[in-house]
N, CA, C and O atoms as a MOPAC input file, in Angstrom:
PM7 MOZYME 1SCF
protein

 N      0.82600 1    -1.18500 1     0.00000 1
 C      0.00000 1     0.00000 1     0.00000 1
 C      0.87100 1     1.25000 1     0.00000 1
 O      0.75400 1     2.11400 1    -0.86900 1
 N      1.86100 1     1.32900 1     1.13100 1
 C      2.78300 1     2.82500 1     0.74800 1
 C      3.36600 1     2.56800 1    -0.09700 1
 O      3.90900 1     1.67100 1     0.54700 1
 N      3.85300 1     2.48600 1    -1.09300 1
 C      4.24800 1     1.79100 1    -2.73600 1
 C      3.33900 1     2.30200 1    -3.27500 1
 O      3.86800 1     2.96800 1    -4.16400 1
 N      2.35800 1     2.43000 1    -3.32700 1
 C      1.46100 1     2.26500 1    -4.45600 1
 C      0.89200 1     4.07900 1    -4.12500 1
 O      0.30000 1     4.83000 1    -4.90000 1
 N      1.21300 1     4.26200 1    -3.12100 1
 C      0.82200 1     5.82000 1    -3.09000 1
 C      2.05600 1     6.53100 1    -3.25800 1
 O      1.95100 1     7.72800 1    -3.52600 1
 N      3.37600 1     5.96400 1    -3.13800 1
 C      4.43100 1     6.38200 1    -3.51200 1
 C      4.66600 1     6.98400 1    -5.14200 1
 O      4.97100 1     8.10300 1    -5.55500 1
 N      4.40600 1     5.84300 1    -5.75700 1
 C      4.08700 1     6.26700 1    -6.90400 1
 C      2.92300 1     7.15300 1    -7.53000 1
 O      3.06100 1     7.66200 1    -8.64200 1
 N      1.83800 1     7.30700 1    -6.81400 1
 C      1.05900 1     8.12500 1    -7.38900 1
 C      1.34500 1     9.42000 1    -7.09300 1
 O      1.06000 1    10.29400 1    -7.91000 1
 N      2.04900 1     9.78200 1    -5.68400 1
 C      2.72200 1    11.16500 1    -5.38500 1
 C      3.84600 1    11.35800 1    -6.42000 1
 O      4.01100 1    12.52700 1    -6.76600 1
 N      4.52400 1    10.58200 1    -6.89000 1
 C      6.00900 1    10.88700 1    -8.09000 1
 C      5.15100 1    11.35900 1    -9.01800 1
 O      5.17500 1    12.54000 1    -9.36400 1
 N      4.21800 1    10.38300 1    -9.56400 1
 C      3.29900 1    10.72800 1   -10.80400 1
 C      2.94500 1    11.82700 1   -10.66900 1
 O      3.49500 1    12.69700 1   -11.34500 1
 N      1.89700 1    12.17400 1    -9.74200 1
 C      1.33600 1    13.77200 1    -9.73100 1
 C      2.44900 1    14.73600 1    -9.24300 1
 O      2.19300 1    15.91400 1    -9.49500 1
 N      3.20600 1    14.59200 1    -8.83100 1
 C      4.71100 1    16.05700 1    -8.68100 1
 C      5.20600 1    15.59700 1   -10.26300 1
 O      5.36300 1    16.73600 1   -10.70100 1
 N      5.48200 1    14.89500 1   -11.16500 1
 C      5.69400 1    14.73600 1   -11.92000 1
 C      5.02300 1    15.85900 1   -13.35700 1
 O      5.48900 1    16.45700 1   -14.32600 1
 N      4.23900 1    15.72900 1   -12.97700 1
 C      2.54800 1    16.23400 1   -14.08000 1
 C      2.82900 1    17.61300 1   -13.52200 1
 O      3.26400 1    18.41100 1   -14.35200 1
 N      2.66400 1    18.07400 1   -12.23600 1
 C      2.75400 1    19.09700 1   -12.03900 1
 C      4.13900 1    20.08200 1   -12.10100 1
 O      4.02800 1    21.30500 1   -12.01900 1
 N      5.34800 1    19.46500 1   -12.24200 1
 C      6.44900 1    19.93200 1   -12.64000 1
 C      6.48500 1    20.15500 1   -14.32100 1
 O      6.98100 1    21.17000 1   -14.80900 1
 N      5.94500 1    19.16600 1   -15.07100 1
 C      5.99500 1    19.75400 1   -16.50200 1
 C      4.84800 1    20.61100 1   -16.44800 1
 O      5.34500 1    21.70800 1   -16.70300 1
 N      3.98600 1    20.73700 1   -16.32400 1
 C      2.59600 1    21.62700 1   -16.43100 1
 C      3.74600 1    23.26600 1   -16.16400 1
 O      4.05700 1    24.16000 1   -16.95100 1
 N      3.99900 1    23.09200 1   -15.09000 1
 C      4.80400 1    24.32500 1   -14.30700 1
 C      5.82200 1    24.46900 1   -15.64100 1
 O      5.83000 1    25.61400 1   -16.09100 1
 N      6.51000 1    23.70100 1   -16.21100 1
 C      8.07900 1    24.16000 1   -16.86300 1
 C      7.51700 1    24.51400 1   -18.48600 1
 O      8.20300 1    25.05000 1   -19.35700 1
 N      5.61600 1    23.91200 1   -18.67700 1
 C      5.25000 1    24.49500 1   -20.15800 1
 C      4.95700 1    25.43800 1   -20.01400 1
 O      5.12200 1    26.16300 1   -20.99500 1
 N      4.28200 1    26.15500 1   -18.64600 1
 C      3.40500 1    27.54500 1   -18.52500 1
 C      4.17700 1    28.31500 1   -17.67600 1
 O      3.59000 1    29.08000 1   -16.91100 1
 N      5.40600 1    28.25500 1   -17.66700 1
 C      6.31200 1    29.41900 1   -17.14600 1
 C      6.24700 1    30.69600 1   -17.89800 1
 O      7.23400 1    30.87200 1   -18.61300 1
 N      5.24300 1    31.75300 1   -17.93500 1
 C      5.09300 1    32.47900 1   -18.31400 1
 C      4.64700 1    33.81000 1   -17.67500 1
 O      3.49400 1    33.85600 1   -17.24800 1
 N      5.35900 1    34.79500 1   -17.57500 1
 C      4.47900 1    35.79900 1   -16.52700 1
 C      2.98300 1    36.05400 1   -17.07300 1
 O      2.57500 1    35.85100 1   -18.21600 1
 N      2.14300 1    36.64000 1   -15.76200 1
 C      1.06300 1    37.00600 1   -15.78600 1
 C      1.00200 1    38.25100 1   -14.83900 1
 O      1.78600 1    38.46100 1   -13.91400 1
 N     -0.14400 1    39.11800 1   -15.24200 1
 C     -0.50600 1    40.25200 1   -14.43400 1
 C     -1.32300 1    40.12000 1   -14.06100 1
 O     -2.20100 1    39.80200 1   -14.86400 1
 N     -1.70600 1    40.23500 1   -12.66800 1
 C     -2.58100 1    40.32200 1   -12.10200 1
 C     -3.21700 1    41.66000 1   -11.12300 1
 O     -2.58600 1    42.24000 1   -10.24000 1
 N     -4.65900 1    41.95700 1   -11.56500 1
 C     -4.87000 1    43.31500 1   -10.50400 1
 C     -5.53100 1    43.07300 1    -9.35800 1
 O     -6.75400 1    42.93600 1    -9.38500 1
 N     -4.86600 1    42.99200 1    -8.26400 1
 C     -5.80900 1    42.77000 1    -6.70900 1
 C     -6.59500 1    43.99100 1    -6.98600 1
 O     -7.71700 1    43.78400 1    -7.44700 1
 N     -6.35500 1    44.83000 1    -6.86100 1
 C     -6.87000 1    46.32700 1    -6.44800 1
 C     -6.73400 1    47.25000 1    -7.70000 1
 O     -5.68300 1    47.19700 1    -8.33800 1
 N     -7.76700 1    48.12100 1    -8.10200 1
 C     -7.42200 1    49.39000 1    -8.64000 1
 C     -6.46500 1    49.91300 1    -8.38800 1
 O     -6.71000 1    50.67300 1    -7.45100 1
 N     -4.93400 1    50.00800 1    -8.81600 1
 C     -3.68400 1    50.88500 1    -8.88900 1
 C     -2.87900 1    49.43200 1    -8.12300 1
 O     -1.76400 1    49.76000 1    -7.71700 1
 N     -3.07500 1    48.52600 1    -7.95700 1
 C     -2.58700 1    47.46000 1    -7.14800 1
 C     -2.16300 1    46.39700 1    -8.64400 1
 O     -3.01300 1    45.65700 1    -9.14000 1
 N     -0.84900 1    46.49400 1    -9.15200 1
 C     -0.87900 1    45.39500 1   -10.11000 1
 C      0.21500 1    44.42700 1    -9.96400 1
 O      1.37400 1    44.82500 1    -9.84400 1
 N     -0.21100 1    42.64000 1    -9.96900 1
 C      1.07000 1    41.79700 1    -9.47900 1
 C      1.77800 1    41.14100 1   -10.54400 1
 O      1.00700 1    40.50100 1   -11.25900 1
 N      3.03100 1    41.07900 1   -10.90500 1
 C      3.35200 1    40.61100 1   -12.28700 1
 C      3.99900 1    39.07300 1   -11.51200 1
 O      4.94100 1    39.11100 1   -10.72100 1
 N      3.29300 1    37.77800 1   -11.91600 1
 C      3.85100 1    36.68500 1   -11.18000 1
 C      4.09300 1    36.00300 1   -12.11700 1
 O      4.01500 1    36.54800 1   -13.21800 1
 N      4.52600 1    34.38200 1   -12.04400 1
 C      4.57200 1    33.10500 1   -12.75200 1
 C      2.83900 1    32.42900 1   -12.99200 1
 O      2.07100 1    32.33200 1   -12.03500 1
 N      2.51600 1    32.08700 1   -14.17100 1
 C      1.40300 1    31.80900 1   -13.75200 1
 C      1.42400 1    30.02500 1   -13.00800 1
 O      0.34100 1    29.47000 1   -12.82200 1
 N      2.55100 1    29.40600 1   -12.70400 1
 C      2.51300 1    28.04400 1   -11.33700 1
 C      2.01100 1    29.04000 1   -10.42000 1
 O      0.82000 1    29.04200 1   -10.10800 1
 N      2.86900 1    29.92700 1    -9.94200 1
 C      3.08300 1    30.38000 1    -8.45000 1
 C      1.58500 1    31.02100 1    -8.15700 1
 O      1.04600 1    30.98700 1    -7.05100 1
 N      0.96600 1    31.65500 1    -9.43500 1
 C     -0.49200 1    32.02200 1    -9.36100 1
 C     -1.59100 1    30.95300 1    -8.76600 1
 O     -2.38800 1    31.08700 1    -7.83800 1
 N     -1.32200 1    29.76400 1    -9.70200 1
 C     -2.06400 1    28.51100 1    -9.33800 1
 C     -2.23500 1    28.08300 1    -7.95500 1
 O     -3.22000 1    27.94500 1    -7.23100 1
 N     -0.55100 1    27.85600 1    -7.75300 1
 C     -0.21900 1    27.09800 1    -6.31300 1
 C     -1.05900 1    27.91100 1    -5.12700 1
 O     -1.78000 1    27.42900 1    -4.25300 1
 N     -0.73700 1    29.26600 1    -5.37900 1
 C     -1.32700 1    30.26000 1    -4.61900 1
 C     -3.20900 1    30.35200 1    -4.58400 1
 O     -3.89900 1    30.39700 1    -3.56500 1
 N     -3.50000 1    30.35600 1    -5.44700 1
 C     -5.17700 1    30.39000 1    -5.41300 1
 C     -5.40300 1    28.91000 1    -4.95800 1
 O     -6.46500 1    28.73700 1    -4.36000 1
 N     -4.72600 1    27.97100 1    -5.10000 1
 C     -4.95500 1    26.39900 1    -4.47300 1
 C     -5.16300 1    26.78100 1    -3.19800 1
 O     -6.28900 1    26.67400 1    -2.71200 1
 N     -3.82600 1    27.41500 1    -2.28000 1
 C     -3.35500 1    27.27200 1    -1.36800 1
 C     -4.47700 1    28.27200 1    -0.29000 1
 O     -5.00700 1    27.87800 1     0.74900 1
 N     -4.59700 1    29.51600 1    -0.87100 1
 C     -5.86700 1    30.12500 1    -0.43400 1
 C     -7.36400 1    29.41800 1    -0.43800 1
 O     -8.10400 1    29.74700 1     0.48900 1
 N     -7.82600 1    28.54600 1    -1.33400 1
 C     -8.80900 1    27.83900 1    -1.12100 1
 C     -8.67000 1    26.47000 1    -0.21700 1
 O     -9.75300 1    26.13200 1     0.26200 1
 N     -7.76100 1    25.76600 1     0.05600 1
 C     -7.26600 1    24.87800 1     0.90100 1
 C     -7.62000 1    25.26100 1     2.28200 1
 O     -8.62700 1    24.99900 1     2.93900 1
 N     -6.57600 1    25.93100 1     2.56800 1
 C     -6.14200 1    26.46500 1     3.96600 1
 C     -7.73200 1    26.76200 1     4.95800 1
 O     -7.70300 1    26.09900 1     5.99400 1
 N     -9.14500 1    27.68000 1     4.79000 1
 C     -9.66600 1    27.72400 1     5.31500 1
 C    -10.54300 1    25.46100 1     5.33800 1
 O    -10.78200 1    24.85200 1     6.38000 1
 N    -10.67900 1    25.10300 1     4.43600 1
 C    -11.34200 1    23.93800 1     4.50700 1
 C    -10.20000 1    22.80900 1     5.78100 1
 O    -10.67900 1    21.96300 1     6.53600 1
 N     -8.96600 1    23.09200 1     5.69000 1
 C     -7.98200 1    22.35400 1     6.29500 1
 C     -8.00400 1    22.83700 1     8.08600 1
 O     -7.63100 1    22.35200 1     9.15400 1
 N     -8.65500 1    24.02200 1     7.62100 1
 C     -8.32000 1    24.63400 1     9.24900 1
 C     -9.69700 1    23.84400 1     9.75200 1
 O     -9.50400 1    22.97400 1    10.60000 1
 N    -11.00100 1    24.05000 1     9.33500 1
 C    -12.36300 1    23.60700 1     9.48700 1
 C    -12.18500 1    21.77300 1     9.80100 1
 O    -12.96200 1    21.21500 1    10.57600 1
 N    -11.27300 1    21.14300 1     9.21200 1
 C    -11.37300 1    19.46900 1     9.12000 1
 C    -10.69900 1    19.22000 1    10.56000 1
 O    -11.15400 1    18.42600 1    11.38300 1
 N     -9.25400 1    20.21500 1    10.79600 1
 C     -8.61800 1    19.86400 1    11.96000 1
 C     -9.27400 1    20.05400 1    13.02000 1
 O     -9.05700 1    19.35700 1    14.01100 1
 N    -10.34900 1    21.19100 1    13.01500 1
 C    -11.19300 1    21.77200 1    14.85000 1
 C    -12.14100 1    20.36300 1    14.79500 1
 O    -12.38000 1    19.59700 1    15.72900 1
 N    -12.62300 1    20.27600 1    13.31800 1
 C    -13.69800 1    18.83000 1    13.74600 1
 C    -13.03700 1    17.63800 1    14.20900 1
 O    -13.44500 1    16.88900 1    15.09600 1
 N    -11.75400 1    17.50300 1    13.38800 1
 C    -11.12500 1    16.30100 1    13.90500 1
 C    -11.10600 1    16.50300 1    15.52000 1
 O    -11.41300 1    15.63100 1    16.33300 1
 N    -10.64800 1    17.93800 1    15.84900 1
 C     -9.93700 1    17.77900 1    17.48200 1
 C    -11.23200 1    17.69300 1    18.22200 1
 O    -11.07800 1    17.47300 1    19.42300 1
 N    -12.67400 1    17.82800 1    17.75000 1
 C    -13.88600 1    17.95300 1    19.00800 1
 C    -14.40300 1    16.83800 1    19.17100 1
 O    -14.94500 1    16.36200 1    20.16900 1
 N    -14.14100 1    16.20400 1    17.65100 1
 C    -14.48600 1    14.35400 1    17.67400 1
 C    -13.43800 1    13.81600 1    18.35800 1
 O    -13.81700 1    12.87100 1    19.04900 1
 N    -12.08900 1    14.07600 1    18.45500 1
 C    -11.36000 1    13.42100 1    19.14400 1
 C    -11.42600 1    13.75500 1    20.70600 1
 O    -10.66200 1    13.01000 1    21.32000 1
 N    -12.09300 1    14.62800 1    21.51500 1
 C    -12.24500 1    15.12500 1    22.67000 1
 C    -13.68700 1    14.22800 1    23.00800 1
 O    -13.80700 1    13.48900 1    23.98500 1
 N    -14.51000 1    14.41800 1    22.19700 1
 C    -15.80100 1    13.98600 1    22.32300 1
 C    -15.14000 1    11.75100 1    22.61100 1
 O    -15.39100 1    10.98700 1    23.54200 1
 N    -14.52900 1    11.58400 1    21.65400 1
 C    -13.85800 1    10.14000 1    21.83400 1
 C    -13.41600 1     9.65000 1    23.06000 1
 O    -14.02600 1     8.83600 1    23.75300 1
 N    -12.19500 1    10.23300 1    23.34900 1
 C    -11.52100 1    10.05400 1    24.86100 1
 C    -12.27300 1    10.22500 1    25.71100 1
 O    -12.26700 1     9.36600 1    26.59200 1
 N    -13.22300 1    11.34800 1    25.84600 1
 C    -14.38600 1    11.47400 1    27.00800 1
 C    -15.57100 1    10.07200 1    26.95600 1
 O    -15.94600 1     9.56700 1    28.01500 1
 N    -15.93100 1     9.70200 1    25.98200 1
 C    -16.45700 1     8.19100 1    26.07900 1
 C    -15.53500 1     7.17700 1    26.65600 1
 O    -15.43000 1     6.72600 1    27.79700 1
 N    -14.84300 1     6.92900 1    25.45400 1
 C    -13.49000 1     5.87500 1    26.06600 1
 C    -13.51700 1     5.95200 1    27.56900 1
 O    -13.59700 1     4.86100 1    28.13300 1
 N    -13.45800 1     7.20400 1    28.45500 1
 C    -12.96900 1     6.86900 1    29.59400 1
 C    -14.30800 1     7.00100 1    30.62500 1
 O    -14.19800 1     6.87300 1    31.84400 1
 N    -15.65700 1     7.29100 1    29.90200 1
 C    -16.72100 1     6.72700 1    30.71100 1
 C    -17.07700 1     5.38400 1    30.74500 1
 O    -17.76400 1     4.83900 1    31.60800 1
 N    -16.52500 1     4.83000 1    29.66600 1
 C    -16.95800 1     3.29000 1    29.11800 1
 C    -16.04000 1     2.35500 1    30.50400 1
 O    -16.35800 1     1.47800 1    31.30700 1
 N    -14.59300 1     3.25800 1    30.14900 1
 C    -13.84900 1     2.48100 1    31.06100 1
 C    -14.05700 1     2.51700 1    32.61000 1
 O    -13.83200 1     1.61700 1    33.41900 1
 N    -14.50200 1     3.66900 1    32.80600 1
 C    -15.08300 1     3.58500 1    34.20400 1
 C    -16.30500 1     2.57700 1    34.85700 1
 O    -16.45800 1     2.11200 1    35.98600 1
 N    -17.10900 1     2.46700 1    33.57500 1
 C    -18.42900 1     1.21000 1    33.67800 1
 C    -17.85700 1     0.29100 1    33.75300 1
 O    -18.29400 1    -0.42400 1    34.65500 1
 N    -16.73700 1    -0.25900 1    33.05700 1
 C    -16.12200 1    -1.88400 1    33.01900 1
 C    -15.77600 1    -1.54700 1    34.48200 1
 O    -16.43200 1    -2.18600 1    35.30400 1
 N    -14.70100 1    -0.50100 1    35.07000 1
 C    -14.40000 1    -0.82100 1    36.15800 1
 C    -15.17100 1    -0.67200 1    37.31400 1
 O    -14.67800 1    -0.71600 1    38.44100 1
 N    -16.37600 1    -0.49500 1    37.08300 1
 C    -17.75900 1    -0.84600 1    38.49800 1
 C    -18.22200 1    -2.48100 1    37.90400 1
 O    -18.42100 1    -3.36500 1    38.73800 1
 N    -18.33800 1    -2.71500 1    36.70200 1
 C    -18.78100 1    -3.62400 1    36.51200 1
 C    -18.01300 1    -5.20500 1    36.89400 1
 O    -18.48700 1    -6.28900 1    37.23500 1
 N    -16.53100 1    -4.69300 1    36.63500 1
 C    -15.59200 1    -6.21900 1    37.09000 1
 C    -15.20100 1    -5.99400 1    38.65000 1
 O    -14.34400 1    -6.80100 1    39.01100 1
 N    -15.69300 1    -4.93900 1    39.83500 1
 C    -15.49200 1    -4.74300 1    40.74100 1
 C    -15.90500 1    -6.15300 1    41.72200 1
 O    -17.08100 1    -6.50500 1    41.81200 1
 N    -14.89400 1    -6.82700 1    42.36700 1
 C    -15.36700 1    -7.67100 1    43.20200 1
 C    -16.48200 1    -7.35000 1    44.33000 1
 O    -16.56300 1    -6.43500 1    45.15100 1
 N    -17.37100 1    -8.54600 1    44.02700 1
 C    -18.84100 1    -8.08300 1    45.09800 1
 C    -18.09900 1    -8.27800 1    46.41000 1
 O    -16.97900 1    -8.76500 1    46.56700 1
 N    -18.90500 1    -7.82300 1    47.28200 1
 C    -18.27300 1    -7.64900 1    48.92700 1
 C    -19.92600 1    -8.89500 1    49.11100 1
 O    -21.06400 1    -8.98300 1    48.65200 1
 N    -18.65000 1    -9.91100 1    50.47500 1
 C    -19.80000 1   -11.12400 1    50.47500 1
 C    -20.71700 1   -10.50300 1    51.16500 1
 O    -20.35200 1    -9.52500 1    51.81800 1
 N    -22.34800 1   -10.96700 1    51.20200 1
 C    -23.18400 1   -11.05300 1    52.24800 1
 C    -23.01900 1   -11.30000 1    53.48400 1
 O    -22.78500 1   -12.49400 1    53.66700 1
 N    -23.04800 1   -10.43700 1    54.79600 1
 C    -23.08100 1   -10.67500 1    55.97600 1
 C    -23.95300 1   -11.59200 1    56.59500 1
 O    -25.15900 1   -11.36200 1    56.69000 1
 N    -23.39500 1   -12.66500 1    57.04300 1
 C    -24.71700 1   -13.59500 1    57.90600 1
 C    -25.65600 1   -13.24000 1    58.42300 1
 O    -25.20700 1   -12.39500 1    59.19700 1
 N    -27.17600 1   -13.28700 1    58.63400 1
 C    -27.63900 1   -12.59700 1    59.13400 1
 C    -27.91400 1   -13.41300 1    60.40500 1
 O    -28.12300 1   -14.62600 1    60.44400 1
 N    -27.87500 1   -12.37700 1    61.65700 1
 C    -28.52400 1   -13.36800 1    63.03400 1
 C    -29.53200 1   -13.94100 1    63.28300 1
 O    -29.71000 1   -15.11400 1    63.61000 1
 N    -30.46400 1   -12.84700 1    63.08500 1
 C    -32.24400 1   -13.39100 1    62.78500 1
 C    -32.35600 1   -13.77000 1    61.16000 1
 O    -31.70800 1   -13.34800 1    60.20100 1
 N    -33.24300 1   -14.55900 1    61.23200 1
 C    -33.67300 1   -15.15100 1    60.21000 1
 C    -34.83100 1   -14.26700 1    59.18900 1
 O    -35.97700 1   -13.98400 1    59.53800 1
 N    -34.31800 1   -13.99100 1    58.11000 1
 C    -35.26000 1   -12.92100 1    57.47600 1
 C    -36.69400 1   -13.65900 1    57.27200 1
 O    -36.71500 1   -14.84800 1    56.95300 1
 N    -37.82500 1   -12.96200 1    57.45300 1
 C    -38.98300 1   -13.41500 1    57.01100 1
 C    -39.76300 1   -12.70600 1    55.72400 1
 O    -40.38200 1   -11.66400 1    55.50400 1
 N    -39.34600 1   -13.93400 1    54.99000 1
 C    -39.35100 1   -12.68000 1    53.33700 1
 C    -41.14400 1   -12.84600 1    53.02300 1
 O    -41.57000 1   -12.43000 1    51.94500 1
 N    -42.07100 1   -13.44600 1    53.99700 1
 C    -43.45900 1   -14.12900 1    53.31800 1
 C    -44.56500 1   -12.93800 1    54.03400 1
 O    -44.52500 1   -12.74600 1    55.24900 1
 N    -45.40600 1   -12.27900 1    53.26200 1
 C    -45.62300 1   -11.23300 1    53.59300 1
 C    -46.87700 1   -11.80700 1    55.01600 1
 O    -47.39400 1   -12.89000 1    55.29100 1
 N    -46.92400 1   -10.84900 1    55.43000 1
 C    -48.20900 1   -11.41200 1    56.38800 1
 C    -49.97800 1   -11.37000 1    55.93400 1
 O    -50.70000 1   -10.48600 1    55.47100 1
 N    -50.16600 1   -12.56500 1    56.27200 1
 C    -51.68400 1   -12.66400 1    55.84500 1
 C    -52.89800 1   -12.23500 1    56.31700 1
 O    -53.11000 1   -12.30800 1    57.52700 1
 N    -53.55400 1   -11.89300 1    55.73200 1
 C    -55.03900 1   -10.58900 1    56.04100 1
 C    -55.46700 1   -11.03400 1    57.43000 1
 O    -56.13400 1   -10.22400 1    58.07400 1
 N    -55.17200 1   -12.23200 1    57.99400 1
 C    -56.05600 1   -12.10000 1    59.20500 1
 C    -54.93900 1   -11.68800 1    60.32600 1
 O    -55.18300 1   -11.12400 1    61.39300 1
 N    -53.45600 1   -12.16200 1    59.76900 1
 C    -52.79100 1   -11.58300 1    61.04800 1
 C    -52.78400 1    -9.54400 1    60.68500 1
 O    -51.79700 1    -8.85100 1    60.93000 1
 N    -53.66000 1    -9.17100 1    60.29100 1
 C    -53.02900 1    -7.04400 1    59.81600 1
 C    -54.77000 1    -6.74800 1    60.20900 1
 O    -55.11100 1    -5.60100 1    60.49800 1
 N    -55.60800 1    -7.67700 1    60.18800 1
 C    -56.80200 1    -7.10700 1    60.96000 1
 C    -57.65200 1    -7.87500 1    62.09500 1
 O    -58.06000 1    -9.00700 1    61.83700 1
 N    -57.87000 1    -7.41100 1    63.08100 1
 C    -58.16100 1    -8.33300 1    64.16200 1
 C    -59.36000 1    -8.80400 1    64.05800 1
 O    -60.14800 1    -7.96100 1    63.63100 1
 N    -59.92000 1   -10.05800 1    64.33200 1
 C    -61.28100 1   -10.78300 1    64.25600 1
 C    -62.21400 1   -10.53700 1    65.11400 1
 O    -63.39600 1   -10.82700 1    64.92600 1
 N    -61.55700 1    -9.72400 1    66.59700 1
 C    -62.51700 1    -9.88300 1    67.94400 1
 C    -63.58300 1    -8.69600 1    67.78700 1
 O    -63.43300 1    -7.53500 1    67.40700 1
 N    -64.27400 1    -9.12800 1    68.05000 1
 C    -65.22400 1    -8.01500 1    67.79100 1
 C    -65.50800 1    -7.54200 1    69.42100 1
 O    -65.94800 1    -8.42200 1    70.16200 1
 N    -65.27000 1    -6.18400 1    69.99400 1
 C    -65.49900 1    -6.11100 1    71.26900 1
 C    -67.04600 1    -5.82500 1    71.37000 1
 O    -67.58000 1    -5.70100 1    72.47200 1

C-alpha cells in the first residue's frame, strides 16, 4: 500500500512539474485598482490552491480535534463502567435473625374480635 501511493505522489509532482516548466510564463494580475502583481502563472495557481485549501484544512482539523475530545471522554466513561462492573462483590453478611421474606396474611393485619 505505501508503494502504491508512492508512486502516485512521483506521478502527480511529476505532471505538475511539466505543467509548471510548459506555462512558465508571466502574468498580471490586478488585486486592487492601482494594485498590479506581475507573477509566474505556477506560483499564481499554487497560490489560489493554497488560499482555497487552507480555510477547509483549518475547518477538518477543529472537527477532527472535538471528535477526538468527544472520543476520549467516552473511552474513559466506558472504562469507568467496566471498572464498576468487574469490581469484586463484597460477600453477604450472615444474618442473626432469620429474614422473614413471606408477607403477612389478612387475618394476622386485621383483628377478628369483635369487642
Amino acid at each position: 500500500m505505501g508503494i502504491l501511493r508512492t508512486i502516485i505522489w512521483v506521478l502527480l509532482t511529476a505532471v505538475l512539474v511539466i505543467f509548471a516548466m510548459a506555462n512558465w510564463i508571466p502574468v498580471t494580475v490586478t488585486i486592487w485598482p492601482g494594485q498590479v502583481l506581475d507573477t509566474k502563472l505556477p506560483v499564481l495557481i499554487l497560490a489560489s490552491f493554497l488560499i482555497g485549501m487552507v480555510p477547509m484544512w483549518i475547518a477538518l482539523r477543529t472537527t477532527r480535534w472535538s471528535l477526538k475530545r468527544r472520543l476520549d471522554s467516552s473511552e474513559r466513561q466506558l472504562a469507568d463502567m467496566r471498572a464498576l462492573a468487574n469490581r469484586p462483590v463484597d460477600p453477604v453478611p450472615a444474618a442473626t435473625t432469620p429474614v422473614n421474606d413471606v408477607p403477612p396474611a389478612p387475618t394476622d393485619l386485621f383483628s377478628t374480635d369483635k369487642p
